[in-house]
Each structure stands twice: as C-alpha cells, then as structure tokens.
Amino acid sequence: RKEVEQDPGPFNVPEGATVAFNCTYSNSASQSFFWYRQDCRKEPKLLMSVYSSGNEDGRFTAQLNRASQYISLLIRDSKLSDSATYLCVVKVDYKLSFGAGTTVTVRA
Amino acid sequence: GAGVSQSPSNKVTEKGKDVELRCDPISGHTALYWYRQRLGQGLEFLIYFQGNSAPDKSGLPSDRFSAERTGESVSTLTIQRTQQEDSAVYLCASSLAGTGPSGANVLTFGAGSRLTVL
C-alpha cells in the first residue's frame, strides 16, 4: 500500500468554480502535512501547510482528519493560473512522502 | 544562496556511463533530500542528509547510486553505469531542519536535473 494516495484526476473545471479533492495516508504516526503545487516540468513548491484545526490561505482551504487519515484541499473561485498538479505531502520524523498528485485544469 | 541550485539542468548520456549531479542547498539548511521523478509519476525518495551524514539511504534503487554531502552544504548524487530506467528528473530539496516544528520542515526544491540515458 502506498504511504500517500491521491485521486489523480484530472479535474476539469470552469473559471470561478469550486474544486475539492482529498488524499489519504497510511501511517497514523504522521506528524505534519502539506500541500505542494507542481506546474508542468517545474519543481514542486509549497502551497500551504495543513493544521489540525483546518486553515485557509486566500481561496485555498485545507482540512485534516486524523481519525480517518485524510487531508483535503478546496479551491474557491478558481483561476486559470490554478491549473497545476497538487501534491499531498505527509511527514513522519524527517521523512516526507509525496502523493502522485491530483491534476487540476481550469478552463476559460 | 537565495534558492536551491542544481546542475546540470539537463544531461544526456549513453548507457553505461557515469553521471554526477550536484546540489547547492540554501545556506544554513541542515537537511537535504534527493528525490527522483519519472515522467508522469510522483516523487520517489532517494536519500536524506542531516548535516554531512545520511541516516536514511533506503531509497537508493541500487548500489550504482551513491551520494555524499560535504561542508554541510553541497551534495553530489552519482549514478554509475547508467541504465535507461535511470532516465528521470532528479530533484534536490533542503529545509532548515529535518525534524521539529513543521515550519522548519518546509522543503525548498531546486529546479531539478533532467537525466536522459540513451
């Protein structure tokens, strides 16, 4: 079983729509959680950390459910520039495990 | 430096040749990671350095792969006798610390070294 599993998508949404997707993780000892964004043929970049109480960063909302071991990301009022692959990242001690990514395409 | 630098950005080599990939992490970052990303796939962990030591080499796919870090700074990933399945983007990332508060664990990635083995 993979340590981090994500729905690969793609999610094709019109501009202005809301899109949400999850990832699940297998290690209950996981300590820290992140969403990274990766544009085509570019390196991953941190989008946001995910906190237990849930957190927002502008149009992006992240939630963590430790009991069910899943993390979600919601994008409101999506923009063309939100088109990317979103990577779910889970940390145990020093080791960060990456999901394979969820691809989001926002169309005009 | 301001960011993580990797070189070369692109490398095309013939099967059986050795290659060296270099990573210059952000100054002061004690933790350094190497990941591999094959086309259309996720990131595969290779090795983790804390300072100059590598407490976790578990992701290195075979004994053809080795890595070192010196001066708690530059790291080199060496692939000997390259094979076609080694073709991938090799990503280096650094963070302030490997463990501890999540704020110190945020990884900053370099732009990667794209390796093509013919």
PDB file of C-alpha atoms in Angstrom:
ATOM      1  CA  ARG A   1       0.000   0.000   0.000  1.00  0.00           C
ATOM      2  CA  LYS A   2       1.309   3.461  -0.882  1.00  0.00           C
ATOM      3  CA  GLU A   3       2.025   5.804   2.004  1.00  0.00           C
ATOM      4  CA  VAL A   4       0.049   8.629   0.402  1.00  0.00           C
ATOM      5  CA  GLU A   5      -2.728   8.076  -2.107  1.00  0.00           C
ATOM      6  CA  GLN A   6      -4.433  10.688  -4.225  1.00  0.00           C
ATOM      7  CA  ASP A   7      -7.105  10.698  -6.898  1.00  0.00           C
ATOM      8  CA  PRO A   8      -5.039  11.544  -9.979  1.00  0.00           C
ATOM      9  CA  GLY A   9      -7.937  13.391 -11.641  1.00  0.00           C
ATOM     10  CA  PRO A  10      -7.865  15.260 -13.878  1.00  0.00           C
ATOM     11  CA  PHE A  11     -10.402  17.694 -12.534  1.00  0.00           C
ATOM     12  CA  ASN A  12     -11.514  19.967 -15.357  1.00  0.00           C
ATOM     13  CA  VAL A  13     -13.407  22.962 -14.034  1.00  0.00           C
ATOM     14  CA  PRO A  14     -14.537  26.335 -15.436  1.00  0.00           C
ATOM     15  CA  GLU A  15     -13.137  29.558 -14.098  1.00  0.00           C
ATOM     16  CA  GLY A  16     -14.890  30.627 -10.931  1.00  0.00           C
ATOM     17  CA  ALA A  17     -15.852  27.106  -9.922  1.00  0.00           C
ATOM     18  CA  THR A  18     -15.022  25.400  -6.656  1.00  0.00           C
ATOM     19  CA  VAL A  19     -12.981  22.225  -6.785  1.00  0.00           C
ATOM     20  CA  ALA A  20     -12.079  19.932  -3.923  1.00  0.00           C
ATOM     21  CA  PHE A  21     -10.080  16.746  -3.616  1.00  0.00           C
ATOM     22  CA  ASN A  22      -8.598  14.533  -0.932  1.00  0.00           C
ATOM     23  CA  CYS A  23      -5.663  12.382  -0.158  1.00  0.00           C
ATOM     24  CA  THR A  24      -5.312   9.543   2.329  1.00  0.00           C
ATOM     25  CA  TYR A  25      -2.244   8.454   4.242  1.00  0.00           C
ATOM     26  CA  SER A  26      -1.404   5.139   5.803  1.00  0.00           C
ATOM     27  CA  ASN A  27       0.901   5.982   8.706  1.00  0.00           C
ATOM     28  CA  SER A  28      -1.003   7.017  11.805  1.00  0.00           C
ATOM     29  CA  ALA A  29       2.242   8.402  13.257  1.00  0.00           C
ATOM     30  CA  SER A  30       2.348  11.126  10.602  1.00  0.00           C
ATOM     31  CA  GLN A  31       3.124  14.453  12.202  1.00  0.00           C
ATOM     32  CA  SER A  32       2.992  17.209   9.619  1.00  0.00           C
ATOM     33  CA  PHE A  33       1.008  17.706   6.474  1.00  0.00           C
ATOM     34  CA  PHE A  34       1.403  19.916   3.457  1.00  0.00           C
ATOM     35  CA  TRP A  35       0.028  20.662   0.026  1.00  0.00           C
ATOM     36  CA  TYR A  36       2.581  21.385  -2.680  1.00  0.00           C
ATOM     37  CA  ARG A  37       1.864  22.610  -6.179  1.00  0.00           C
ATOM     38  CA  GLN A  38       3.777  21.442  -9.236  1.00  0.00           C
ATOM     39  CA  ASP A  39       3.461  23.106 -12.612  1.00  0.00           C
ATOM     40  CA  CYS A  40       4.285  21.157 -15.753  1.00  0.00           C
ATOM     41  CA  ARG A  41       8.017  20.391 -15.951  1.00  0.00           C
ATOM     42  CA  LYS A  42       8.728  22.529 -12.880  1.00  0.00           C
ATOM     43  CA  GLU A  43       9.753  21.746  -9.338  1.00  0.00           C
ATOM     44  CA  PRO A  44       7.183  21.383  -6.535  1.00  0.00           C
ATOM     45  CA  LYS A  45       6.523  24.482  -4.454  1.00  0.00           C
ATOM     46  CA  LEU A  46       4.829  24.748  -1.100  1.00  0.00           C
ATOM     47  CA  LEU A  47       1.217  25.816  -1.362  1.00  0.00           C
ATOM     48  CA  MET A  48       0.301  25.572   2.302  1.00  0.00           C
ATOM     49  CA  SER A  49       0.819  23.635   5.492  1.00  0.00           C
ATOM     50  CA  VAL A  50      -2.199  21.810   6.872  1.00  0.00           C
ATOM     51  CA  TYR A  51      -3.123  22.219  10.518  1.00  0.00           C
ATOM     52  CA  SER A  52      -5.374  20.081  12.665  1.00  0.00           C
ATOM     53  CA  SER A  53      -7.999  22.774  13.009  1.00  0.00           C
ATOM     54  CA  GLY A  54      -8.069  23.413   9.277  1.00  0.00           C
ATOM     55  CA  ASN A  55      -6.724  26.545   7.690  1.00  0.00           C
ATOM     56  CA  GLU A  56      -7.296  28.969   4.849  1.00  0.00           C
ATOM     57  CA  ASP A  57      -4.950  30.847   2.626  1.00  0.00           C
ATOM     58  CA  GLY A  58      -6.932  33.137   0.398  1.00  0.00           C
ATOM     59  CA  ARG A  59      -9.023  30.980  -1.920  1.00  0.00           C
ATOM     60  CA  PHE A  60      -7.470  27.759  -0.632  1.00  0.00           C
ATOM     61  CA  THR A  61      -8.795  25.798   2.342  1.00  0.00           C
ATOM     62  CA  ALA A  62      -7.085  22.731   3.768  1.00  0.00           C
ATOM     63  CA  GLN A  63      -8.581  20.273   6.236  1.00  0.00           C
ATOM     64  CA  LEU A  64      -7.048  17.405   8.173  1.00  0.00           C
ATOM     65  CA  ASN A  65      -8.962  14.462   9.578  1.00  0.00           C
ATOM     66  CA  ARG A  66      -6.559  12.460  11.727  1.00  0.00           C
ATOM     67  CA  ALA A  67      -9.143   9.868  12.726  1.00  0.00           C
ATOM     68  CA  SER A  68      -9.819   8.938   9.115  1.00  0.00           C
ATOM     69  CA  GLN A  69      -6.293   9.794   7.970  1.00  0.00           C
ATOM     70  CA  TYR A  70      -7.220  12.061   5.130  1.00  0.00           C
ATOM     71  CA  ILE A  71      -6.396  15.576   4.041  1.00  0.00           C
ATOM     72  CA  SER A  72      -8.437  17.753   1.741  1.00  0.00           C
ATOM     73  CA  LEU A  73      -7.858  20.822  -0.357  1.00  0.00           C
ATOM     74  CA  LEU A  74     -10.594  23.115  -1.607  1.00  0.00           C
ATOM     75  CA  ILE A  75     -10.053  25.850  -4.157  1.00  0.00           C
ATOM     76  CA  ARG A  76     -12.734  28.534  -4.411  1.00  0.00           C
ATOM     77  CA  ASP A  77     -13.300  30.904  -7.326  1.00  0.00           C
ATOM     78  CA  SER A  78     -10.732  29.007  -9.362  1.00  0.00           C
ATOM     79  CA  LYS A  79      -8.459  30.914 -11.736  1.00  0.00           C
ATOM     80  CA  LEU A  80      -6.744  29.794 -14.925  1.00  0.00           C
ATOM     81  CA  SER A  81      -3.475  30.094 -13.026  1.00  0.00           C
ATOM     82  CA  ASP A  82      -4.629  27.410 -10.575  1.00  0.00           C
ATOM     83  CA  SER A  83      -4.097  24.795 -13.292  1.00  0.00           C
ATOM     84  CA  ALA A  84      -1.399  22.530 -11.884  1.00  0.00           C
ATOM     85  CA  THR A  85      -0.777  19.234 -10.145  1.00  0.00           C
ATOM     86  CA  TYR A  86      -1.380  19.343  -6.404  1.00  0.00           C
ATOM     87  CA  LEU A  87       0.804  17.082  -4.288  1.00  0.00           C
ATOM     88  CA  CYS A  88      -0.250  15.850  -0.866  1.00  0.00           C
ATOM     89  CA  VAL A  89       2.741  15.518   1.464  1.00  0.00           C
ATOM     90  CA  VAL A  90       2.914  13.719   4.779  1.00  0.00           C
ATOM     91  CA  LYS A  91       5.818  13.823   7.212  1.00  0.00           C
ATOM     92  CA  VAL A  92       6.939  11.258   9.771  1.00  0.00           C
ATOM     93  CA  ASP A  93      10.049  12.284  11.693  1.00  0.00           C
ATOM     94  CA  TYR A  94      12.338  13.593   8.945  1.00  0.00           C
ATOM     95  CA  LYS A  95      10.793  11.736   6.046  1.00  0.00           C
ATOM     96  CA  LEU A  96       8.371  13.442   3.684  1.00  0.00           C
ATOM     97  CA  SER A  97       6.254  11.193   1.497  1.00  0.00           C
ATOM     98  CA  PHE A  98       4.605  12.607  -1.578  1.00  0.00           C
ATOM     99  CA  GLY A  99       1.411  11.518  -3.237  1.00  0.00           C
ATOM    100  CA  ALA A 100       1.470  11.136  -7.001  1.00  0.00           C
ATOM    101  CA  GLY A 101      -0.608  14.288  -7.368  1.00  0.00           C
ATOM    102  CA  THR A 102      -4.051  15.454  -8.422  1.00  0.00           C
ATOM    103  CA  THR A 103      -4.192  17.334 -11.712  1.00  0.00           C
ATOM    104  CA  VAL A 104      -6.491  20.333 -11.917  1.00  0.00           C
ATOM    105  CA  THR A 105      -7.229  22.131 -15.174  1.00  0.00           C
ATOM    106  CA  VAL A 106      -9.193  25.365 -15.059  1.00  0.00           C
ATOM    107  CA  ARG A 107     -10.736  26.380 -18.389  1.00  0.00           C
ATOM    108  CA  ALA A 108     -11.890  29.797 -19.530  1.00  0.00           C
TER     109      ALA A 108
ATOM    110  CA  GLY B   1      22.277  31.290  -1.870  1.00  0.00           C
ATOM    111  CA  ALA B   2      18.747  32.511  -2.264  1.00  0.00           C
ATOM    112  CA  GLY B   3      17.445  29.193  -3.515  1.00  0.00           C
ATOM    113  CA  VAL B   4      18.443  25.598  -4.162  1.00  0.00           C
ATOM    114  CA  SER B   5      20.672  25.297  -7.207  1.00  0.00           C
ATOM    115  CA  GLN B   6      21.126  22.129  -9.196  1.00  0.00           C
ATOM    116  CA  SER B   7      23.458  21.333 -12.038  1.00  0.00           C
ATOM    117  CA  PRO B   8      23.433  20.297 -14.756  1.00  0.00           C
ATOM    118  CA  SER B   9      19.879  21.219 -15.615  1.00  0.00           C
ATOM    119  CA  ASN B  10      19.916  18.696 -18.444  1.00  0.00           C
ATOM    120  CA  LYS B  11      22.174  15.740 -19.029  1.00  0.00           C
ATOM    121  CA  VAL B  12      22.067  13.306 -21.910  1.00  0.00           C
ATOM    122  CA  THR B  13      24.363  10.339 -21.556  1.00  0.00           C
ATOM    123  CA  GLU B  14      24.952   6.956 -23.073  1.00  0.00           C
ATOM    124  CA  LYS B  15      24.037   3.774 -21.302  1.00  0.00           C
ATOM    125  CA  GLY B  16      26.928   2.564 -19.169  1.00  0.00           C
ATOM    126  CA  LYS B  17      28.422   5.977 -18.477  1.00  0.00           C
ATOM    127  CA  ASP B  18      28.709   7.527 -15.008  1.00  0.00           C
ATOM    128  CA  VAL B  19      26.999  10.809 -14.162  1.00  0.00           C
ATOM    129  CA  GLU B  20      27.313  13.269 -11.300  1.00  0.00           C
ATOM    130  CA  LEU B  21      24.510  15.580 -10.284  1.00  0.00           C
ATOM    131  CA  ARG B  22      25.177  18.494  -7.984  1.00  0.00           C
ATOM    132  CA  CYS B  23      23.001  20.306  -5.464  1.00  0.00           C
ATOM    133  CA  ASP B  24      23.714  23.574  -3.663  1.00  0.00           C
ATOM    134  CA  PRO B  25      21.150  23.926  -0.877  1.00  0.00           C
ATOM    135  CA  ILE B  26      20.012  27.116   0.790  1.00  0.00           C
ATOM    136  CA  SER B  27      22.708  28.360   3.146  1.00  0.00           C
ATOM    137  CA  GLY B  28      22.062  27.229   6.713  1.00  0.00           C
ATOM    138  CA  HIS B  29      19.715  24.405   5.766  1.00  0.00           C
ATOM    139  CA  THR B  30      20.885  21.327   7.629  1.00  0.00           C
ATOM    140  CA  ALA B  31      18.521  18.865   5.971  1.00  0.00           C
ATOM    141  CA  LEU B  32      18.976  17.873   2.341  1.00  0.00           C
ATOM    142  CA  TYR B  33      16.947  15.400   0.320  1.00  0.00           C
ATOM    143  CA  TRP B  34      17.215  13.806  -3.100  1.00  0.00           C
ATOM    144  CA  TYR B  35      14.091  12.674  -4.911  1.00  0.00           C
ATOM    145  CA  ARG B  36      13.569  11.144  -8.340  1.00  0.00           C
ATOM    146  CA  GLN B  37      10.575  11.831 -10.561  1.00  0.00           C
ATOM    147  CA  ARG B  38       9.972   9.750 -13.630  1.00  0.00           C
ATOM    148  CA  LEU B  39       7.833  11.182 -16.399  1.00  0.00           C
ATOM    149  CA  GLY B  40       4.209  11.451 -15.326  1.00  0.00           C
ATOM    150  CA  GLN B  41       4.879   9.943 -11.932  1.00  0.00           C
ATOM    151  CA  GLY B  42       5.206  11.079  -8.338  1.00  0.00           C
ATOM    152  CA  LEU B  43       8.303  11.872  -6.325  1.00  0.00           C
ATOM    153  CA  GLU B  44      10.349   8.903  -5.191  1.00  0.00           C
ATOM    154  CA  PHE B  45      12.518   9.405  -2.083  1.00  0.00           C
ATOM    155  CA  LEU B  46      16.179   8.529  -2.590  1.00  0.00           C
ATOM    156  CA  ILE B  47      18.250   9.767   0.347  1.00  0.00           C
ATOM    157  CA  TYR B  48      18.200  12.168   3.303  1.00  0.00           C
ATOM    158  CA  PHE B  49      21.150  14.059   4.744  1.00  0.00           C
ATOM    159  CA  GLN B  50      21.286  15.692   8.145  1.00  0.00           C
ATOM    160  CA  GLY B  51      24.449  17.742   8.051  1.00  0.00           C
ATOM    161  CA  ASN B  52      27.018  15.597   6.266  1.00  0.00           C
ATOM    162  CA  SER B  53      25.561  12.316   7.455  1.00  0.00           C
ATOM    163  CA  ALA B  54      22.999  10.245   5.603  1.00  0.00           C
ATOM    164  CA  PRO B  55      20.866   8.488   8.202  1.00  0.00           C
ATOM    165  CA  ASP B  56      18.486   7.252   5.538  1.00  0.00           C
ATOM    166  CA  LYS B  57      19.708   5.891   2.232  1.00  0.00           C
ATOM    167  CA  SER B  58      16.837   3.464   1.914  1.00  0.00           C
ATOM    168  CA  GLY B  59      15.501   4.951  -1.302  1.00  0.00           C
ATOM    169  CA  LEU B  60      18.652   4.487  -3.378  1.00  0.00           C
ATOM    170  CA  PRO B  61      17.490   1.966  -6.019  1.00  0.00           C
ATOM    171  CA  SER B  62      20.735   0.026  -6.365  1.00  0.00           C
ATOM    172  CA  ASP B  63      24.424   0.077  -5.482  1.00  0.00           C
ATOM    173  CA  ARG B  64      25.017   2.029  -8.675  1.00  0.00           C
ATOM    174  CA  PHE B  65      23.626   5.050  -6.844  1.00  0.00           C
ATOM    175  CA  SER B  66      25.606   6.921  -4.201  1.00  0.00           C
ATOM    176  CA  ALA B  67      25.534  10.374  -2.682  1.00  0.00           C
ATOM    177  CA  GLU B  68      27.656  12.489  -0.433  1.00  0.00           C
ATOM    178  CA  ARG B  69      27.470  15.851   1.216  1.00  0.00           C
ATOM    179  CA  THR B  70      30.370  17.976   2.352  1.00  0.00           C
ATOM    180  CA  GLY B  71      30.708  21.098   4.471  1.00  0.00           C
ATOM    181  CA  GLU B  72      27.057  20.724   5.421  1.00  0.00           C
ATOM    182  CA  SER B  73      26.441  22.259   2.063  1.00  0.00           C
ATOM    183  CA  VAL B  74      26.943  20.851  -1.421  1.00  0.00           C
ATOM    184  CA  SER B  75      25.704  17.377  -2.226  1.00  0.00           C
ATOM    185  CA  THR B  76      26.574  15.170  -5.166  1.00  0.00           C
ATOM    186  CA  LEU B  77      24.463  12.277  -6.418  1.00  0.00           C
ATOM    187  CA  THR B  78      26.467   9.831  -8.521  1.00  0.00           C
ATOM    188  CA  ILE B  79      24.985   7.201 -10.790  1.00  0.00           C
ATOM    189  CA  GLN B  80      27.427   4.639 -12.106  1.00  0.00           C
ATOM    190  CA  ARG B  81      26.933   2.567 -15.260  1.00  0.00           C
ATOM    191  CA  THR B  82      23.710   4.365 -16.114  1.00  0.00           C
ATOM    192  CA  GLN B  83      20.754   2.410 -17.450  1.00  0.00           C
ATOM    193  CA  GLN B  84      17.789   3.625 -19.477  1.00  0.00           C
ATOM    194  CA  GLU B  85      15.487   3.205 -16.468  1.00  0.00           C
ATOM    195  CA  ASP B  86      17.573   5.847 -14.666  1.00  0.00           C
ATOM    196  CA  SER B  87      16.100   8.473 -17.000  1.00  0.00           C
ATOM    197  CA  ALA B  88      14.178  10.900 -14.802  1.00  0.00           C
ATOM    198  CA  VAL B  89      14.305  14.307 -13.184  1.00  0.00           C
ATOM    199  CA  TYR B  90      16.440  14.257 -10.058  1.00  0.00           C
ATOM    200  CA  LEU B  91      15.213  16.820  -7.551  1.00  0.00           C
ATOM    201  CA  CYS B  92      17.163  18.119  -4.612  1.00  0.00           C
ATOM    202  CA  ALA B  93      15.443  19.874  -1.721  1.00  0.00           C
ATOM    203  CA  SER B  94      16.612  21.420   1.524  1.00  0.00           C
ATOM    204  CA  SER B  95      14.997  22.542   4.747  1.00  0.00           C
ATOM    205  CA  LEU B  96      16.110  24.271   7.936  1.00  0.00           C
ATOM    206  CA  ALA B  97      15.751  21.075   9.905  1.00  0.00           C
ATOM    207  CA  GLY B  98      14.744  17.511   9.250  1.00  0.00           C
ATOM    208  CA  THR B  99      12.665  17.202  12.369  1.00  0.00           C
ATOM    209  CA  GLY B 100      10.930  19.516  14.792  1.00  0.00           C
ATOM    210  CA  PRO B 101       8.214  22.119  14.236  1.00  0.00           C
ATOM    211  CA  SER B 102       6.560  21.907  10.856  1.00  0.00           C
ATOM    212  CA  GLY B 103       7.675  25.394   9.950  1.00  0.00           C
ATOM    213  CA  ALA B 104      11.266  24.227   9.899  1.00  0.00           C
ATOM    214  CA  ASN B 105      10.444  21.265   7.719  1.00  0.00           C
ATOM    215  CA  VAL B 106       9.197  23.075   4.653  1.00  0.00           C
ATOM    216  CA  LEU B 107      11.147  21.851   1.678  1.00  0.00           C
ATOM    217  CA  THR B 108      12.503  24.176  -0.955  1.00  0.00           C
ATOM    218  CA  PHE B 109      13.237  22.356  -4.179  1.00  0.00           C
ATOM    219  CA  GLY B 110      15.775  23.041  -6.857  1.00  0.00           C
ATOM    220  CA  ALA B 111      14.695  23.095 -10.481  1.00  0.00           C
ATOM    221  CA  GLY B 112      15.996  19.569 -10.951  1.00  0.00           C
ATOM    222  CA  SER B 113      18.468  17.797 -13.182  1.00  0.00           C
ATOM    223  CA  ARG B 114      16.805  16.074 -16.133  1.00  0.00           C
ATOM    224  CA  LEU B 115      18.752  12.925 -16.975  1.00  0.00           C
ATOM    225  CA  THR B 116      18.242  11.095 -20.243  1.00  0.00           C
ATOM    226  CA  VAL B 117      20.059   7.821 -20.775  1.00  0.00           C
ATOM    227  CA  LEU B 118      20.178   6.728 -24.393  1.00  0.00           C
TER     228      LEU B 118
END
